[in-house]
Coordinates of C-alpha atoms and ligand atoms in Angstrom, one line a residue:
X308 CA 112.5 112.2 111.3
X309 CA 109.4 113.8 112.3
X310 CA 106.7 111.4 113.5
X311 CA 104.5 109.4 110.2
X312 CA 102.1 111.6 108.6
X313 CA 99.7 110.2 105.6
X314 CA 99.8 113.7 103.7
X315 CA 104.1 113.4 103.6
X316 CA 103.7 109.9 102.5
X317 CA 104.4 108.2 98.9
X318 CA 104.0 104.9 97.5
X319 CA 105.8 104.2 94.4
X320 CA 106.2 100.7 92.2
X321 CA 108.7 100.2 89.7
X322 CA 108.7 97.9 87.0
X323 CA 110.8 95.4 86.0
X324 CA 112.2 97.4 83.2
X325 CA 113.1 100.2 85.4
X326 CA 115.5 98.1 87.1
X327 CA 116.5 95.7 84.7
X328 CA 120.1 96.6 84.9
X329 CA 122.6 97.4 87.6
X330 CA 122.7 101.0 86.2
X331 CA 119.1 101.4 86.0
X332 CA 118.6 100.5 89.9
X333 CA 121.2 102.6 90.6
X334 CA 119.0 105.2 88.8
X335 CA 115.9 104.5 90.7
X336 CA 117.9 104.3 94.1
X337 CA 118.9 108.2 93.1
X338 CA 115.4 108.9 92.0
X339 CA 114.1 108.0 95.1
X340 CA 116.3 110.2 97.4
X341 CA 115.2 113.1 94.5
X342 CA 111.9 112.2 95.9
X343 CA 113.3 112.1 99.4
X344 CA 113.6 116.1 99.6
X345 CA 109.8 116.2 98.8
X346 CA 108.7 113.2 100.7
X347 CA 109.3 112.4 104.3
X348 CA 108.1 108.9 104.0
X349 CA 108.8 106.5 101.1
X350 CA 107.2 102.9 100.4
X351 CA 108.6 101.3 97.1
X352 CA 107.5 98.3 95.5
X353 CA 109.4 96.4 93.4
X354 CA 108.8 94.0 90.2
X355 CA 112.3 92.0 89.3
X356 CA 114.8 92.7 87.5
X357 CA 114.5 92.9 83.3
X358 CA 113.0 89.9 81.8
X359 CA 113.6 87.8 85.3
X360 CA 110.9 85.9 85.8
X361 CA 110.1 85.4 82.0
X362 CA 113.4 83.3 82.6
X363 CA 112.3 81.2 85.8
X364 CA 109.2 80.6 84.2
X365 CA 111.8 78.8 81.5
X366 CA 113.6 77.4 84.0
X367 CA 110.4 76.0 85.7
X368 CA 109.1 75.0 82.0
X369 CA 113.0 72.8 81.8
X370 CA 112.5 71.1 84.6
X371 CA 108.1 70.5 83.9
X372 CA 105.6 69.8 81.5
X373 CA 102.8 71.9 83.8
X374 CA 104.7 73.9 86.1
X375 CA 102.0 75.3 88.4
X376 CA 101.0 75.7 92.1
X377 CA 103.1 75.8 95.5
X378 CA 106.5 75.1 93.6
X379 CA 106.0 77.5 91.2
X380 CA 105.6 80.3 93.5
X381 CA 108.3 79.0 95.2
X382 CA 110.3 79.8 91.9
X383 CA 108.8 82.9 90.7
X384 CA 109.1 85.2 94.2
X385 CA 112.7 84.7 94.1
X386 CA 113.1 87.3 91.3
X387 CA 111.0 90.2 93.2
X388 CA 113.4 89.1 96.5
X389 CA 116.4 89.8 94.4
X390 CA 115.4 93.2 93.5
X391 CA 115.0 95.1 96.7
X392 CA 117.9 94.0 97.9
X393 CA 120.2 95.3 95.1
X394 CA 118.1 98.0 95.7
X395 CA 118.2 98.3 99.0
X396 CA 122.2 97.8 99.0
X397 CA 122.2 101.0 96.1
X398 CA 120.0 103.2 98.6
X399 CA 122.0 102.0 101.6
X400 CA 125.8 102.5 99.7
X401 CA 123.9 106.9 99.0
X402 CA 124.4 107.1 102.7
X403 CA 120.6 106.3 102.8
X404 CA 118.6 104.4 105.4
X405 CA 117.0 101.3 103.4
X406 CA 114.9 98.3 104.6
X407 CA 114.1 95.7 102.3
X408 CA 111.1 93.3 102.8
X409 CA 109.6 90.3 101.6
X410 CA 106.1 90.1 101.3
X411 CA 105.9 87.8 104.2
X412 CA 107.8 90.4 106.0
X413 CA 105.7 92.9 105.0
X414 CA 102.3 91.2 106.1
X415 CA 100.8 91.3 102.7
X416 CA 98.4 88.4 103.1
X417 CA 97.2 86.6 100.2
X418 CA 94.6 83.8 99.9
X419 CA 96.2 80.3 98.9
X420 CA 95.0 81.0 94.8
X421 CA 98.7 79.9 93.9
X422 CA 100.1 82.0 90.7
X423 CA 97.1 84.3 91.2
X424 CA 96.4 85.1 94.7
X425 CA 94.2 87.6 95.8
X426 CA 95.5 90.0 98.7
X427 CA 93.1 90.0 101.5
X428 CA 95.1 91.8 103.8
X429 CA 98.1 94.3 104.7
X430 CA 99.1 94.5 107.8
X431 CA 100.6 98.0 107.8
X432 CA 102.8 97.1 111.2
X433 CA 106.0 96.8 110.4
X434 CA 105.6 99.6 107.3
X435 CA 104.9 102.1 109.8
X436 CA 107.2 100.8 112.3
X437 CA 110.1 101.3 110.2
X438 CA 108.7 104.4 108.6
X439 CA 108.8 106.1 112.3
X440 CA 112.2 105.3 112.5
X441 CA 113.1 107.4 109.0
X442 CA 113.5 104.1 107.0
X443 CA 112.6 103.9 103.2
X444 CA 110.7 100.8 103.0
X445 CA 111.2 98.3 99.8
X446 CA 108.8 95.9 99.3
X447 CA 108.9 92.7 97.1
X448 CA 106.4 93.1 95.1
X449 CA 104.6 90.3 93.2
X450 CA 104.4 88.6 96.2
X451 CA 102.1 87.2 99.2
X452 CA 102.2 85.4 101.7
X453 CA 99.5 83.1 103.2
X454 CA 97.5 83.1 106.6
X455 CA 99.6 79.4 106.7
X456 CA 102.9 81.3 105.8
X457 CA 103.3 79.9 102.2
X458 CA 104.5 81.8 99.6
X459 CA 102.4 82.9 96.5
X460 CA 102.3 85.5 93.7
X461 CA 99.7 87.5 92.4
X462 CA 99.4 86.8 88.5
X463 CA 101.9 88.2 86.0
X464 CA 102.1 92.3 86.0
X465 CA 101.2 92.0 89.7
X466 CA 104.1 94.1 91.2
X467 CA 101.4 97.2 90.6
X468 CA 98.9 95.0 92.7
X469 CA 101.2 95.6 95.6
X470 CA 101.7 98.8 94.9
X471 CA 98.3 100.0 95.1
X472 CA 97.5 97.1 98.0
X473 CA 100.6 98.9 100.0
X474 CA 99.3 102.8 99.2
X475 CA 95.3 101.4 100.1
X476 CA 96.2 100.4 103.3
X477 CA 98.2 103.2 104.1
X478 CA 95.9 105.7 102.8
X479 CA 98.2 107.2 101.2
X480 CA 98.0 110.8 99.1
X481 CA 98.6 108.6 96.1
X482 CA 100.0 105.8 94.8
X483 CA 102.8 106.1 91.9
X484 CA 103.4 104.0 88.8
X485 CA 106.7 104.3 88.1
X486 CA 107.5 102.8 84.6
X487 CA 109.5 102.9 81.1
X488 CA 107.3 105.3 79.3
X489 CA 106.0 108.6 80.2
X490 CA 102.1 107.8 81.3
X491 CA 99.0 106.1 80.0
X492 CA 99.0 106.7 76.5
X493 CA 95.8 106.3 73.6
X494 CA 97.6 103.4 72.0
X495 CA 101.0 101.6 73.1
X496 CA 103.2 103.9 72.4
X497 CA 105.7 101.4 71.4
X498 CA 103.2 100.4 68.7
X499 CA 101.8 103.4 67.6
X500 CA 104.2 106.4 67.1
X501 CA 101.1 109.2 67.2
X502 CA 100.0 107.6 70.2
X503 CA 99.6 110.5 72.9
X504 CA 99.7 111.4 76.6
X505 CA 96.5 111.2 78.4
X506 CA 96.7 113.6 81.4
X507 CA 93.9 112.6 83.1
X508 CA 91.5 109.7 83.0
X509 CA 88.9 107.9 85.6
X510 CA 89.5 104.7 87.5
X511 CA 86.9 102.7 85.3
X512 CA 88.4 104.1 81.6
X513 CA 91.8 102.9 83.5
X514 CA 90.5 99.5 84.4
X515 CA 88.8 99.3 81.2
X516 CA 92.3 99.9 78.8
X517 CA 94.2 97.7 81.5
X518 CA 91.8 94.8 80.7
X519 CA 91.8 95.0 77.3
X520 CA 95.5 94.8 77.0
X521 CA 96.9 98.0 77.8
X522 CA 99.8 96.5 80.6
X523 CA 100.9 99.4 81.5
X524 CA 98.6 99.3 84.4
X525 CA 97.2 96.1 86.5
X526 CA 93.5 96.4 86.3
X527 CA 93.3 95.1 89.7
X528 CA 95.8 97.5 90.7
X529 CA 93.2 100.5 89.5
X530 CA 90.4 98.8 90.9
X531 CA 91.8 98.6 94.3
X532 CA 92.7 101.9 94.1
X533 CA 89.1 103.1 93.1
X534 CA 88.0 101.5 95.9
X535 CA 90.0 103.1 98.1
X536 CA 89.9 106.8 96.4
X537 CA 94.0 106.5 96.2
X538 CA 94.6 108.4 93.4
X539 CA 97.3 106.9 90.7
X540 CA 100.1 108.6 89.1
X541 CA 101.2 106.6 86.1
X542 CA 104.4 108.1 85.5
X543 CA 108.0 107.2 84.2
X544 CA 111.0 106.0 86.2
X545 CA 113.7 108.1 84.1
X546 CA 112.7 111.6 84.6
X547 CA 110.1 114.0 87.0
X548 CA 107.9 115.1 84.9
X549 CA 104.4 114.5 85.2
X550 CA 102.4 111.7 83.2
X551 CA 99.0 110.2 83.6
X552 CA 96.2 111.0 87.2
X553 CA 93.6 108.2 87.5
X554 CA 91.1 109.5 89.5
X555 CA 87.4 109.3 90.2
X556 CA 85.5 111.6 88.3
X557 CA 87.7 112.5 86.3
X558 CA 85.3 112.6 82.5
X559 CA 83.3 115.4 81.9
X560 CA 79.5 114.7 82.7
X561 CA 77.8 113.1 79.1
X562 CA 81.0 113.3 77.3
X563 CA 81.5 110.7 75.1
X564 CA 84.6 109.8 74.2
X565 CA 87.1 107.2 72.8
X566 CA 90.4 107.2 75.0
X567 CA 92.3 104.6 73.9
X568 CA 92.9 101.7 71.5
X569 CA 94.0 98.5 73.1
X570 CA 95.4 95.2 71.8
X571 CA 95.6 91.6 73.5
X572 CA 97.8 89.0 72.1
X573 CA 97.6 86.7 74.2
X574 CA 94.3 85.2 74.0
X575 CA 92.9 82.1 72.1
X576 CA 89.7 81.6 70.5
X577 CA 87.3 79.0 71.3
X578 CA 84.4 77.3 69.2
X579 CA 82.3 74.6 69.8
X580 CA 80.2 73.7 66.9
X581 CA 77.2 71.1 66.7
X582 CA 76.1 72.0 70.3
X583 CA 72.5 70.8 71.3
X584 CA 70.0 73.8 71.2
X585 CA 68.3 72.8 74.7
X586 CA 68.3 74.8 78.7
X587 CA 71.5 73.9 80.7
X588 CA 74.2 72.8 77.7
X589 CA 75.9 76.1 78.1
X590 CA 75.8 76.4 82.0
X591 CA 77.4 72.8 81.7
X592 CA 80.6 74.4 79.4
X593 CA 81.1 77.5 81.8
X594 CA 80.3 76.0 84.6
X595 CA 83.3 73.8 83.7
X596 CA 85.5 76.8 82.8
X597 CA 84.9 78.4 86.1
X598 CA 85.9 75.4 87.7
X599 CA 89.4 75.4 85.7
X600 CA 90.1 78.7 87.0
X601 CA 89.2 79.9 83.3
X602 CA 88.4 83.6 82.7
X603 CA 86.0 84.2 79.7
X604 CA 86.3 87.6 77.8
X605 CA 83.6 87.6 75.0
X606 CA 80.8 84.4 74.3
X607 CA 79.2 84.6 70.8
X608 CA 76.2 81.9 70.5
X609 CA 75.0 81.9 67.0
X610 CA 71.4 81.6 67.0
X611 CA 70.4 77.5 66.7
X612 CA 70.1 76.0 63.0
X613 CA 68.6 72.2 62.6
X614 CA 68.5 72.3 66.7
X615 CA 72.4 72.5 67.0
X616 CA 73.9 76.0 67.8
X617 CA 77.5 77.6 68.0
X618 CA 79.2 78.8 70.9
X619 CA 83.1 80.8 70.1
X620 CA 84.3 82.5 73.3
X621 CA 87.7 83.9 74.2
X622 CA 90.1 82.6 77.0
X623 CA 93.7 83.8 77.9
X624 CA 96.4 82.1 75.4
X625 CA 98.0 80.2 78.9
X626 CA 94.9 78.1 79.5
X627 CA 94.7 76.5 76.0
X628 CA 95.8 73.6 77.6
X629 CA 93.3 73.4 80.1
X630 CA 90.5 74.3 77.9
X631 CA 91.8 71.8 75.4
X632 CA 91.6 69.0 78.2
X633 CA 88.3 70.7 79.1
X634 CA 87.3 69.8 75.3
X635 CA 87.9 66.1 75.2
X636 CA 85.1 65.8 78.3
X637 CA 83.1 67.9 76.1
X638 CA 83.3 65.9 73.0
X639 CA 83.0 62.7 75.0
X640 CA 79.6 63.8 76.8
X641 CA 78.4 65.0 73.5
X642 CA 77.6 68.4 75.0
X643 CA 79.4 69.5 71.1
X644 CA 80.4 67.9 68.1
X645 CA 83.6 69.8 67.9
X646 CA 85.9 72.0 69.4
X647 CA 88.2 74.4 68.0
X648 CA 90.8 76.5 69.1
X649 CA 92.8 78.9 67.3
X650 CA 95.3 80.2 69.2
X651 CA 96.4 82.6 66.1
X652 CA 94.0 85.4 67.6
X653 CA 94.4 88.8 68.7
X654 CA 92.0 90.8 70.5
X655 CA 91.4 94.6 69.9
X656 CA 88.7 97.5 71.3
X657 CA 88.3 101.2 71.2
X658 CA 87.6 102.1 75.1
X659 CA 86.4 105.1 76.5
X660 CA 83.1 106.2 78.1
X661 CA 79.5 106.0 76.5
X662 CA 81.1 104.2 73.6
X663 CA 77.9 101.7 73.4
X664 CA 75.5 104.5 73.3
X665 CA 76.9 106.7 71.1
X666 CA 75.7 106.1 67.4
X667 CA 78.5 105.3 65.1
X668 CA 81.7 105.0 66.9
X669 CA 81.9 100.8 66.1
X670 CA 80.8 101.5 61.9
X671 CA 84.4 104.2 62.6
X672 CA 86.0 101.2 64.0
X673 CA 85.2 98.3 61.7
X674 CA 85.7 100.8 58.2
X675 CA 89.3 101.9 59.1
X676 CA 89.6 97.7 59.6
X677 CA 87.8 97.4 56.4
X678 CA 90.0 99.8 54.7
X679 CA 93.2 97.8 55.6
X680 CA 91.3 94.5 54.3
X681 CA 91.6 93.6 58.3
X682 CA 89.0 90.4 58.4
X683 CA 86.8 90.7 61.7
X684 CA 85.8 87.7 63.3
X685 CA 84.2 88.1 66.5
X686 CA 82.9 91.4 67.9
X687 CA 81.5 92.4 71.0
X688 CA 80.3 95.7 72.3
X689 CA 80.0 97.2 75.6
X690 CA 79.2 100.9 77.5
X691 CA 83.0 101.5 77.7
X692 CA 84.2 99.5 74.5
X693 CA 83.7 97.9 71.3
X694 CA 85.9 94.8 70.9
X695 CA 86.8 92.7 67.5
X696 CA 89.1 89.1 67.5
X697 CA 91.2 89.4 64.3
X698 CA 93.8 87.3 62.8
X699 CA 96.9 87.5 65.5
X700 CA 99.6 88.8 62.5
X701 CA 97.7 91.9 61.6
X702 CA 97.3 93.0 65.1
X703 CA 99.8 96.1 65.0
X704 CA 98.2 97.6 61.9
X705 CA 95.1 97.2 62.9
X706 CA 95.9 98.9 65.8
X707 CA 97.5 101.7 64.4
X708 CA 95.0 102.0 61.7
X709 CA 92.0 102.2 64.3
X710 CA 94.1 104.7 66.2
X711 CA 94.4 106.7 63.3
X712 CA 91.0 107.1 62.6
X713 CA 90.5 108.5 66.0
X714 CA 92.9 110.4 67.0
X715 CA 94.7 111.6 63.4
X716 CA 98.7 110.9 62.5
X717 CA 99.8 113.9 64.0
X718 CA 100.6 114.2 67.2
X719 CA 98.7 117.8 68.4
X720 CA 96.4 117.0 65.1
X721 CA 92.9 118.7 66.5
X722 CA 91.1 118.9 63.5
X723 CA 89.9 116.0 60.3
X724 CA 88.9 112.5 61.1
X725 CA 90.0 112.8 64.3
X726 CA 87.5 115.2 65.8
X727 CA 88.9 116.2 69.4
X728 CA 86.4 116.2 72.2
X729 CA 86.2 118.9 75.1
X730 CA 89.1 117.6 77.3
X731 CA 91.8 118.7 74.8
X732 CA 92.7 115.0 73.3
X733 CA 90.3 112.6 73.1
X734 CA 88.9 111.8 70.3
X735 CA 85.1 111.7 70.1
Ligands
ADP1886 P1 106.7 97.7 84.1 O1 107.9 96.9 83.8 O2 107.0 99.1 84.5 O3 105.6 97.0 84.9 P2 105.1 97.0 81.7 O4 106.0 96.5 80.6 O5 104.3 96.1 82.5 O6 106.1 97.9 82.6 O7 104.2 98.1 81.1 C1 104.7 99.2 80.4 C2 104.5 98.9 78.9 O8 103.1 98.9 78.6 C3 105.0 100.0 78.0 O9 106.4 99.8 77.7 C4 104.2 99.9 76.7 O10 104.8 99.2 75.7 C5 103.0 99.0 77.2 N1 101.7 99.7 76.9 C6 100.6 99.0 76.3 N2 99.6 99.8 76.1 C7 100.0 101.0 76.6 C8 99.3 102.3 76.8 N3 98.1 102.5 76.3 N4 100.0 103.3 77.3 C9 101.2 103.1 77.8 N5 101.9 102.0 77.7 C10 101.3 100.9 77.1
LIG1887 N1 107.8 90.2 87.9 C1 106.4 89.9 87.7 C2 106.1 89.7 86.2 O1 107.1 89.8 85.4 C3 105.5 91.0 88.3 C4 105.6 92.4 87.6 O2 106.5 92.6 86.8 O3 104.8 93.2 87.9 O4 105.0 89.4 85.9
MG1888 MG1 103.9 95.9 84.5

């Protein structure tokens, strides 16, 4: 094995679904010594098996009313540990040299943020160690390990946060997003059947779509990357052929252009009527969210009536509770009069680039909503996306309704209400 060089270098992740059987690792293991005659150096991470940790967060959920913290960490890494061994055993039963590692193993150091660390740090030692001596490297992904050697994880979908952390620190050609469909697509192609491939896009549309729902990447996978000019290859699992490049630059200068449609179901909506129209009542409520570890999305204050004002904002459907708790405080300091959630919410946006500033784009949106008598609730607009909360059961229409209006019913469609910009697909 010839000494390590960066340019014969590829990180890959693969996703849960991608080994969610015995057959499918064994799949991946001969995927990876396909990749092997191109590559001489191969870093894998790895997300657990199928639907694993969706189960040990049941099992957790048995056993507690609030699992959370240390413990749950505990729990949750097990799944990620599982799969590089089996993989490791497939790779190592092809006559192929494997070394699986833990996170802690690894040296991917996290800050103590349990069930959503933050990695501050790879320590590429061992990686390259073991890379010199003609190894393919498998590393749990999901995972950290703290500065005081306790275990964490990185928030759910974080096996691509390890991915890009692993091909950041190892500067590596480009980082590879191995998954069950074929690339980044303009609508979840499990959702919308017209959806299409995009073959190119730029870090920020990529972090934009992941943030509003589209999981097939991390956003903080992307954004790691961006900061690190790795490029990404979002790509499948099953097959070679080539799927969607995130890399800087990547839109044509002053093209507008919508590039994808986006849903979130898993958010709640928050109002807080009869709130006091005076300085420092809002600070008090965010302020409070922060604290809780709450992530805000969109804030809608209605403008004050009789002195008292409105404020709706949208949290991520898992901290209901929290928010909820975060509500009886509120009521009892009379900072508002009431507090709602509605949890039966879904989240949707058009995203792309110079979406804010170009004329008409949101009046496209809401009429093909109007069209399907799609009620829009909340909406919130900014340069890369126009976002509406609907009513959670009409989500999939809605989405395939907006996508429609952008991007046609027919697959290559490239003329009709679905005008296509310069770059071949997008819609504009
Ligand atoms: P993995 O197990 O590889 O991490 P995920 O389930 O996290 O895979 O992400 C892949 C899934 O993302 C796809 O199966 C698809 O249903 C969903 N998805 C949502 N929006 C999009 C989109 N715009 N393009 C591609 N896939 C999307
Ligand atoms: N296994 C983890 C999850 O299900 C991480 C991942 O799949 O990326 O959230
Ligand atoms: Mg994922």
């Amino acid at each position: 094995m010839p000494r390590f060089s960066r340019s014969r270098l590829v990180v890959q992740k693969y996703g849960g679904s991608s080994v969610a059987t015995p057959e499918r690792v064994a799949a991946v293991a001969d995927r990876i010594l396909e990749c092997r005659k191109v590559h001489d150096h191969i870093v894998v991470a790895v997300s657990a098996m199928g639907k694993t940790t969706d189960q040990l967060v049941s099992l957790a959920k048995s056993v507690s009313g609030n699992p959370h913290g240390r413990e749950l960490d505990q729990l949750l890494a097990c799944g990620e540990q599982i799969a590089v061994s089996v993989l490791g055993l497939a790779l190592q039963d092809r006559g192929a040299p494997p070394v699986s590692l833990t996170a802690a193993q690894c040296g991917i150091r996290t800050d103590g943020s349990f069930n959503n660390a933050r990695i501050h740090q790879v320590d590429t030692h061992r990686v390259l160690r073991e890379l010199e001596a003609g190894r393919i490297v498998i590393v749990a992904g999901f995972q950290g390990v703290t500065d005081e050697h306790e275990v964490t994880t990185l928030g759910r979908g974080g096996g691509d946060i390890t991915g890009a952390a692993l091909a950041a620190a190892l500067k590596a050609p480009v980082c590879e997003i191995c998954t069950d469909v074929d690339g980044v697509y303009s609508g979840d192609p499990n959702v919308v059947p017209h959806a299409h491939l995009i073959p190119e896009m730029s870090y920020e549309e990529c972090i934009e779509l992941a943030a509003s729902g589209a999981k097939v990447l991390h956003p903080r996978a992307a954004e790691i990357c961006m900061q690190d000019g790795v490029p990404i290859h979002v790509r499948s699992s099953f097959h070679m052929k080539p799927g969607t490049w995130v890399r800087g630059g990547a839109i044509k200068m002053e093209q507008a252009a919508v590039v994808g449609v986006t849903a979130d179901k898993k958010i709640a909506k928050v109002t807080l009527l009869d709130v006091h129209d005076e300085p420092g009542v809002a600070a008090k409520v965010f302020k409070d969210l922060a604290r809780a570890d709450v992530n805000v999305r969109l804030i809608i204050q209605a403008a004050a009536t009789h002195d008292r004002n409105r404020i709706t904002f949208v949290i991520d459907l898992d901290k209901a509770e929290t928010v909820r708790m975060l509500g009886l405080t509120w009521l009892k300091r009379k900072i508002a009069g009431e507090v709602l959630i509605d949890m039966d919410v879904a989240k949707i946006a058009i995203v792309g680039s110079r979406i804010a500033s170009t004329p008409g784009l949101g009046a496209r949106m809401f009429d093909a909503l109007a069209k399907h008598r799609i009620n829009i609730d909340c909406i919130s607009t900014s340069e890369m996306k126009v976002s509406c909360v609907i009513g959670g059961k009409q989500l999939d229409e809605a989405v395939r309704a907006i996508h429609e209006e952008f991007f046609g019913t027919s697959k290559r469609k490239t003329s009709g209400p679905a005008k296509i910009a310069a770059r071949g697909r997008r819609a504009s």
